[in-house]
Amino acid sequence: MKKIILTGDRPTGNLHIGHYVGSIANRLKLQKENDFEKFYIMIADTQALTDNADKVDKVKNNVIQVAIDYLSAGIDPEKVTIFIQSQVPELAEMTMYFMNLVTVARLNRNPTIKEELKMREFGGNSMPVGFMCYPISQASDILAFNATTIPVGEDQLPMLEQAREISRAFNSTYGSKILVEPQALLPESKSQARLVGLDGKLKMSKSAGNCIFLKDSEAEVKQKIMSAYTDPNHIKVSDPGKVEGNVVFEYLDAFATDESFKKYLPEYKNLDELKAHYRKGGLGDVKIKLFLNNVLQEILKPIREKRAELEKNVDKIYEMLFENSRKAREVASQTMQKMKEAMGIDYTKFLKK
Ligand code: TRP
């Protein structure tokens, strides 16, 4: 059986290099392997609105920004169906029926919901119902397309478990076999998991203001790298330095290859040698930062150039998104129809021919 791959992002900001290592690179790899029946990437605007009800403009503007980020990073819309969640209304319809299969207690046990309840001002009962139910809506995103394979980070595992439970609950409640149980596809290595931000404290995220964005200019990227957190006790070049928790080395772990050394820093064979020198002392931050800058600019330059090209014709991107959303909708509406038949609410059969 061939895979049906589905994944998505909330359009709340431009994509950054943390997304690149964490998910985009993996999607490009899957696209290249070409071992799937269908590959969907959803721009989850409906989900983004569950905690941005008053920020519709932000979400709306980021739908096109995220689409441009995907395309400029090399996602091929001929191979991958990139679509907008809100343009597939069957997903909302499906969510309504799935809500009957999940208890409030179960949602309260979802670690993401629990965490958000603690972290934000959603104290007491002030969490929007839509936000609380987004794990259910995410199950619809997945089950509507019979997706088998969901490439996501660890943080999404509770959502996947919820989707699997809903699939089983629907099938057993309505004596059907139509819904598939999806599997998560996790990043292969730890350095592909989420990247730390430039401050060295939090994970890279727009809200923490510690990102290098795919769309940043060459000068912005360089300026950000030069100000990245390294080792505060590595003051003189001759001081021994720490590699762990050092942002420059974290990024080199994720992006530098032996090839990068040949090209930009031939005095060292590989990252292990560079780390050993840094630990011993005698290697300055400016040198490692300039190396990282070369490595990252090489990856970001073609993405930036493609973006400039794409931005000349945004209409075409909207057309692509609508066409792909229409295709996605056809599939979701078939699943919805089968679900109604399984539930016994396909009233059209009572119509006289
Ligand atoms: N919740 C995901 C995130 O925040 C985005 C998302 C929405 C998603 N629907 C999905 C991911 C379906 C995988 C499958 O990143």
Short mmCIF file of C-alpha atoms and ligand atoms in Angstrom, two decimals:
data_model
loop_
_atom_site.label_atom_id
_atom_site.label_comp_id
_atom_site.label_asym_id
_atom_site.label_seq_id
_atom_site.Cartn_x
_atom_site.Cartn_y
_atom_site.Cartn_z
CA MET A 1 0.00 0.00 0.00
CA LYS A 2 1.34 3.39 -0.93
CA LYS A 3 1.52 6.14 1.62
CA ILE A 4 -0.82 9.09 1.83
CA ILE A 5 1.21 11.80 3.50
CA LEU A 6 -0.36 14.81 5.17
CA THR A 7 1.13 17.55 7.26
CA GLY A 8 0.58 21.23 7.93
CA ASP A 9 1.50 24.48 9.57
CA ARG A 10 -0.41 27.23 11.28
CA PRO A 11 -0.01 30.45 9.30
CA THR A 12 0.97 32.71 12.19
CA GLY A 13 4.32 33.88 10.85
CA ASN A 14 6.95 33.37 8.19
CA LEU A 15 8.89 30.13 8.27
CA HIS A 16 12.35 30.21 9.86
CA ILE A 17 15.42 27.98 9.78
CA GLY A 18 13.99 26.02 12.72
CA HIS A 19 11.11 25.00 10.45
CA TYR A 20 13.65 24.29 7.73
CA VAL A 21 15.57 21.66 9.71
CA GLY A 22 12.55 20.49 11.68
CA SER A 23 10.11 19.92 8.85
CA ILE A 24 10.83 21.49 5.46
CA ALA A 25 14.04 19.51 4.80
CA ASN A 26 12.19 16.31 5.64
CA ARG A 27 9.31 17.21 3.32
CA LEU A 28 11.76 17.92 0.51
CA LYS A 29 13.28 14.50 1.11
CA LEU A 30 9.87 12.80 0.97
CA GLN A 31 9.00 14.75 -2.17
CA LYS A 32 12.21 13.58 -3.80
CA GLU A 33 11.77 9.92 -2.78
CA ASN A 34 8.39 10.06 -4.49
CA ASP A 35 7.14 7.00 -2.62
CA PHE A 36 3.55 8.12 -2.01
CA GLU A 37 0.14 8.02 -3.55
CA LYS A 38 -0.70 11.51 -2.35
CA PHE A 39 1.18 14.19 -0.46
CA TYR A 40 -0.79 17.04 1.12
CA ILE A 41 0.49 20.09 2.95
CA MET A 42 -2.23 22.05 4.69
CA ILE A 43 -2.03 25.71 5.62
CA ALA A 44 -4.03 25.45 8.83
CA ASP A 45 -5.69 28.87 8.96
CA THR A 46 -8.81 27.58 10.74
CA GLN A 47 -6.63 26.11 13.45
CA ALA A 48 -4.60 29.33 13.70
CA LEU A 49 -7.84 31.23 14.33
CA THR A 50 -8.66 29.09 17.39
CA ASP A 51 -6.41 31.35 19.45
CA ASN A 52 -6.27 34.34 17.11
CA ALA A 53 -9.96 35.19 16.71
CA ASP A 54 -9.18 38.92 16.82
CA LYS A 55 -6.15 38.65 14.53
CA VAL A 56 -7.73 37.53 11.29
CA ASP A 57 -5.52 39.89 9.27
CA LYS A 58 -2.37 38.36 10.65
CA VAL A 59 -3.56 34.84 9.82
CA LYS A 60 -4.83 35.84 6.39
CA ASN A 61 -1.57 37.56 5.42
CA ASN A 62 0.47 34.64 6.60
CA VAL A 63 -1.46 32.15 4.46
CA ILE A 64 0.20 33.56 1.36
CA GLN A 65 3.51 34.13 3.16
CA VAL A 66 3.73 30.50 4.24
CA ALA A 67 2.76 29.36 0.74
CA ILE A 68 5.59 31.48 -0.70
CA ASP A 69 7.96 30.07 1.93
CA TYR A 70 7.06 26.50 0.89
CA LEU A 71 7.47 27.17 -2.80
CA SER A 72 10.70 29.08 -2.42
CA ALA A 73 12.15 26.32 -0.27
CA GLY A 74 11.45 23.89 -3.11
CA ILE A 75 8.08 22.27 -2.41
CA ASP A 76 6.71 21.45 -5.85
CA PRO A 77 2.97 22.12 -6.18
CA GLU A 78 2.80 19.63 -9.06
CA LYS A 79 3.76 16.86 -6.65
CA VAL A 80 2.38 18.16 -3.39
CA THR A 81 -1.17 19.39 -2.87
CA ILE A 82 -0.73 22.61 -0.90
CA PHE A 83 -4.14 23.77 0.28
CA ILE A 84 -5.91 26.11 2.69
CA GLN A 85 -7.79 24.43 5.53
CA SER A 86 -10.71 26.89 5.63
CA GLN A 87 -11.41 26.27 1.94
CA VAL A 88 -12.38 22.67 2.73
CA PRO A 89 -15.58 23.16 4.76
CA GLU A 90 -16.10 19.40 5.11
CA LEU A 91 -13.33 19.49 7.70
CA ALA A 92 -15.49 21.65 9.96
CA GLU A 93 -18.49 19.42 9.32
CA MET A 94 -16.53 16.31 10.20
CA THR A 95 -15.25 17.92 13.38
CA MET A 96 -18.84 18.36 14.53
CA TYR A 97 -19.46 14.60 14.40
CA PHE A 98 -16.10 13.72 15.89
CA MET A 99 -16.83 16.00 18.87
CA ASN A 100 -19.47 13.49 19.92
CA LEU A 101 -16.83 10.81 20.25
CA VAL A 102 -14.45 12.67 22.58
CA THR A 103 -15.01 13.60 26.22
CA VAL A 104 -14.08 16.84 27.93
CA ALA A 105 -11.92 14.78 30.31
CA ARG A 106 -9.99 13.38 27.35
CA LEU A 107 -9.29 16.86 25.96
CA ASN A 108 -8.17 18.01 29.37
CA ARG A 109 -5.59 15.25 29.39
CA ASN A 110 -4.07 16.41 26.10
CA PRO A 111 -0.61 17.68 27.10
CA THR A 112 -0.73 20.57 24.61
CA ILE A 113 -4.04 21.80 25.95
CA LYS A 114 -2.83 21.31 29.53
CA GLU A 115 0.39 23.23 28.82
CA GLU A 116 -1.43 26.09 27.12
CA LEU A 117 -3.86 26.31 30.01
CA LYS A 118 -0.91 26.85 32.31
CA MET A 119 1.21 29.06 30.08
CA ARG A 120 -1.31 31.56 28.84
CA GLU A 121 -3.87 33.67 30.50
CA PHE A 122 -6.42 30.97 29.71
CA GLY A 123 -6.94 30.58 33.45
CA GLY A 124 -10.19 29.23 34.84
CA ASN A 125 -12.58 28.56 32.04
CA SER A 126 -11.45 31.31 29.68
CA MET A 127 -9.94 29.06 26.98
CA PRO A 128 -11.89 29.41 23.73
CA VAL A 129 -13.93 26.26 23.06
CA GLY A 130 -12.52 26.19 19.53
CA PHE A 131 -8.99 26.10 20.86
CA MET A 132 -9.80 23.38 23.33
CA CYS A 133 -11.27 21.32 20.50
CA TYR A 134 -8.48 21.84 18.00
CA PRO A 135 -7.09 18.34 18.59
CA ILE A 136 -10.46 17.09 17.29
CA SER A 137 -10.34 19.40 14.31
CA GLN A 138 -6.80 18.24 13.60
CA ALA A 139 -8.09 14.66 13.58
CA SER A 140 -10.49 15.73 10.81
CA ASP A 141 -7.58 17.23 8.84
CA ILE A 142 -5.91 13.86 8.90
CA LEU A 143 -8.82 11.41 8.66
CA ALA A 144 -10.61 13.27 5.84
CA PHE A 145 -7.77 12.40 3.49
CA ASN A 146 -7.22 8.80 4.65
CA ALA A 147 -3.71 9.92 5.51
CA THR A 148 -1.42 7.10 6.61
CA THR A 149 1.74 9.05 7.32
CA ILE A 150 2.01 12.31 9.23
CA PRO A 151 5.48 13.92 9.28
CA VAL A 152 5.51 15.98 12.47
CA GLY A 153 7.66 16.89 15.44
CA GLU A 154 7.40 15.19 18.83
CA ASP A 155 5.16 17.98 20.09
CA GLN A 156 2.40 16.78 17.76
CA LEU A 157 2.31 13.19 19.05
CA PRO A 158 -0.64 13.83 21.38
CA MET A 159 -2.60 15.15 18.38
CA LEU A 160 -1.77 12.03 16.42
CA GLU A 161 -2.88 9.81 19.31
CA GLN A 162 -6.15 11.71 19.46
CA ALA A 163 -6.69 11.21 15.73
CA ARG A 164 -6.02 7.49 16.07
CA GLU A 165 -8.50 7.22 18.93
CA ILE A 166 -11.15 9.08 16.98
CA SER A 167 -10.63 6.87 13.97
CA ARG A 168 -11.11 3.75 16.11
CA ALA A 169 -14.07 5.27 17.97
CA PHE A 170 -15.83 6.19 14.73
CA ASN A 171 -15.25 2.80 13.15
CA SER A 172 -16.43 0.89 16.20
CA THR A 173 -19.41 3.13 17.01
CA TYR A 174 -20.77 3.04 13.46
CA GLY A 175 -19.60 -0.43 12.47
CA SER A 176 -17.50 0.95 9.67
CA LYS A 177 -14.02 0.41 8.37
CA ILE A 178 -13.69 3.64 6.45
CA LEU A 179 -11.33 5.62 8.65
CA VAL A 180 -7.62 4.90 8.60
CA GLU A 181 -5.33 4.97 11.65
CA PRO A 182 -2.51 7.38 10.84
CA GLN A 183 1.12 6.98 11.93
CA ALA A 184 3.48 9.80 12.87
CA LEU A 185 6.71 10.12 10.96
CA LEU A 186 9.20 11.69 13.37
CA PRO A 187 12.42 13.50 12.38
CA GLU A 188 15.33 11.07 12.09
CA SER A 189 17.88 12.82 14.25
CA LYS A 190 17.84 15.09 17.23
CA SER A 191 19.41 17.96 15.35
CA GLN A 192 16.35 17.81 13.07
CA ALA A 193 14.11 18.32 16.06
CA ARG A 194 13.39 21.91 16.93
CA LEU A 195 16.27 24.32 16.79
CA VAL A 196 17.19 26.63 19.64
CA GLY A 197 16.73 30.36 19.04
CA LEU A 198 19.49 32.94 18.60
CA ASP A 199 19.23 33.81 22.30
CA GLY A 200 20.23 30.27 23.27
CA LYS A 201 17.36 30.14 25.74
CA LEU A 202 14.13 29.21 24.01
CA LYS A 203 13.29 27.20 20.93
CA MET A 204 13.30 29.28 17.80
CA SER A 205 9.89 30.90 17.43
CA LYS A 206 8.41 34.08 16.12
CA SER A 207 6.88 34.92 19.47
CA ALA A 208 10.29 34.66 21.19
CA GLY A 209 11.82 37.02 18.58
CA ASN A 210 14.89 34.80 18.18
CA CYS A 211 14.55 33.64 14.56
CA ILE A 212 16.44 33.64 11.32
CA PHE A 213 13.66 33.69 8.74
CA LEU A 214 13.92 32.06 5.33
CA LYS A 215 13.10 35.43 3.84
CA ASP A 216 15.70 37.46 5.77
CA SER A 217 18.13 39.43 3.59
CA GLU A 218 21.78 38.45 3.38
CA ALA A 219 22.70 41.36 5.68
CA GLU A 220 20.01 40.47 8.22
CA VAL A 221 21.17 36.87 8.39
CA LYS A 222 24.77 37.92 8.94
CA GLN A 223 23.89 40.51 11.56
CA LYS A 224 21.78 37.94 13.46
CA ILE A 225 24.53 35.33 13.37
CA MET A 226 27.14 37.82 14.59
CA SER A 227 24.96 38.57 17.62
CA ALA A 228 24.07 34.93 18.41
CA TYR A 229 24.59 33.57 21.91
CA THR A 230 27.78 31.51 22.29
CA ASP A 231 29.59 30.90 25.58
CA PRO A 232 29.59 33.91 27.93
CA ASN A 233 32.78 32.65 29.62
CA HIS A 234 34.70 32.45 26.36
CA ILE A 235 36.00 36.00 26.51
CA LYS A 236 39.49 35.91 25.06
CA VAL A 237 40.27 33.85 21.98
CA SER A 238 42.68 31.80 24.08
CA ASP A 239 39.97 30.84 26.61
CA PRO A 240 38.57 27.34 26.42
CA GLY A 241 34.97 27.44 25.17
CA LYS A 242 31.81 25.44 25.65
CA VAL A 243 30.17 23.81 22.67
CA GLU A 244 27.03 22.58 24.44
CA GLY A 245 24.31 25.19 24.52
CA ASN A 246 26.40 27.33 22.15
CA VAL A 247 24.03 28.49 19.44
CA VAL A 248 26.68 28.61 16.72
CA PHE A 249 27.60 24.98 17.28
CA GLU A 250 23.95 23.95 17.57
CA TYR A 251 23.36 25.45 14.12
CA LEU A 252 26.54 23.96 12.70
CA ASP A 253 25.33 20.56 13.98
CA ALA A 254 22.15 21.04 11.99
CA PHE A 255 23.55 22.59 8.80
CA ALA A 256 27.30 22.06 8.30
CA THR A 257 28.59 19.10 6.32
CA ASP A 258 32.14 17.92 5.61
CA GLU A 259 31.63 19.59 2.25
CA SER A 260 31.11 22.94 4.01
CA PHE A 261 34.53 22.57 5.65
CA LYS A 262 36.23 21.87 2.33
CA LYS A 263 34.64 24.98 0.88
CA TYR A 264 34.78 27.52 3.67
CA LEU A 265 37.15 26.29 6.41
CA PRO A 266 39.66 23.84 4.95
CA GLU A 267 41.98 24.03 7.98
CA TYR A 268 39.51 21.67 9.69
CA LYS A 269 38.31 18.34 8.33
CA ASN A 270 34.99 18.33 10.09
CA LEU A 271 32.87 19.64 12.93
CA ASP A 272 34.48 17.34 15.50
CA GLU A 273 37.87 18.95 14.85
CA LEU A 274 36.40 22.43 15.07
CA LYS A 275 34.66 21.60 18.35
CA ALA A 276 37.84 20.11 19.81
CA HIS A 277 39.77 23.30 19.02
CA TYR A 278 37.04 25.49 20.52
CA ARG A 279 36.97 23.42 23.71
CA LYS A 280 40.74 23.59 24.04
CA GLY A 281 40.91 27.36 23.51
CA GLY A 282 42.49 29.43 20.78
CA LEU A 283 39.47 29.65 18.50
CA GLY A 284 37.53 32.90 18.43
CA ASP A 285 33.76 33.39 18.07
CA VAL A 286 34.12 35.63 15.03
CA LYS A 287 35.74 32.84 13.06
CA ILE A 288 33.05 30.27 13.82
CA LYS A 289 30.32 32.81 13.21
CA LEU A 290 31.69 33.76 9.81
CA PHE A 291 31.87 30.07 8.94
CA LEU A 292 28.25 29.54 10.02
CA ASN A 293 27.30 32.59 7.97
CA ASN A 294 28.84 31.04 4.86
CA VAL A 295 27.08 27.74 5.49
CA LEU A 296 23.67 29.31 6.05
CA GLN A 297 23.92 31.84 3.22
CA GLU A 298 24.58 28.97 0.82
CA ILE A 299 21.28 27.36 1.84
CA LEU A 300 19.28 30.57 2.06
CA LYS A 301 20.47 32.32 -1.10
CA PRO A 302 18.57 30.17 -3.61
CA ILE A 303 15.47 30.27 -1.38
CA ARG A 304 15.66 34.08 -1.24
CA GLU A 305 16.11 34.36 -5.00
CA LYS A 306 13.18 32.08 -5.70
CA ARG A 307 11.05 34.11 -3.29
CA ALA A 308 11.85 37.34 -5.16
CA GLU A 309 10.78 35.62 -8.38
CA LEU A 310 7.54 34.25 -6.88
CA GLU A 311 6.58 37.56 -5.32
CA LYS A 312 6.29 39.05 -8.79
CA ASN A 313 3.23 36.91 -9.41
CA VAL A 314 1.26 36.36 -6.23
CA ASP A 315 -1.97 35.92 -8.22
CA LYS A 316 -0.59 32.72 -9.64
CA ILE A 317 0.09 31.38 -6.17
CA TYR A 318 -3.47 32.12 -5.07
CA GLU A 319 -4.71 30.29 -8.17
CA MET A 320 -2.58 27.29 -7.25
CA LEU A 321 -3.87 27.35 -3.68
CA PHE A 322 -7.50 27.51 -4.78
CA GLU A 323 -7.09 24.79 -7.37
CA ASN A 324 -5.40 22.53 -4.83
CA SER A 325 -8.00 23.34 -2.18
CA ARG A 326 -10.69 22.32 -4.67
CA LYS A 327 -8.94 18.99 -5.25
CA ALA A 328 -8.55 18.44 -1.51
CA ARG A 329 -12.21 19.25 -1.04
CA GLU A 330 -13.26 16.51 -3.46
CA VAL A 331 -11.44 13.93 -1.37
CA ALA A 332 -12.73 15.26 1.96
CA SER A 333 -16.29 15.33 0.70
CA GLN A 334 -16.09 11.70 -0.41
CA THR A 335 -14.95 10.73 3.09
CA MET A 336 -17.72 12.86 4.62
CA GLN A 337 -20.29 11.13 2.42
CA LYS A 338 -19.05 7.69 3.46
CA MET A 339 -19.16 8.74 7.10
CA LYS A 340 -22.77 9.86 6.70
CA GLU A 341 -23.66 6.55 5.12
CA ALA A 342 -21.99 4.69 7.99
CA MET A 343 -23.86 6.83 10.52
CA GLY A 344 -27.16 6.39 8.67
CA ILE A 345 -27.71 10.09 7.99
CA ASP A 346 -27.49 10.04 4.22
CA TYR A 347 -31.12 11.14 3.82
CA THR A 348 -30.87 11.42 0.06
CA LYS A 349 -31.72 7.72 -0.12
CA PHE A 350 -35.26 8.60 0.98
CA LEU A 351 -35.81 10.82 -2.03
CA LYS A 352 -38.16 9.34 -4.62
CA LYS A 353 -36.31 8.78 -7.86
N1 TRP B 1 -0.90 21.59 14.73
C1 TRP B 1 0.10 21.66 13.72
C2 TRP B 1 1.19 22.62 14.18
O1 TRP B 1 0.91 23.48 15.02
C3 TRP B 1 -0.43 22.10 12.36
C4 TRP B 1 -1.43 21.14 11.77
C5 TRP B 1 -2.76 21.39 11.55
C6 TRP B 1 -1.19 19.82 11.35
N2 TRP B 1 -3.37 20.30 11.01
C7 TRP B 1 -2.43 19.31 10.87
C8 TRP B 1 -0.06 18.99 11.34
C9 TRP B 1 -2.56 18.00 10.41
C10 TRP B 1 -0.19 17.68 10.88
C11 TRP B 1 -1.44 17.19 10.42
O2 TRP B 1 2.29 22.56 13.72
#
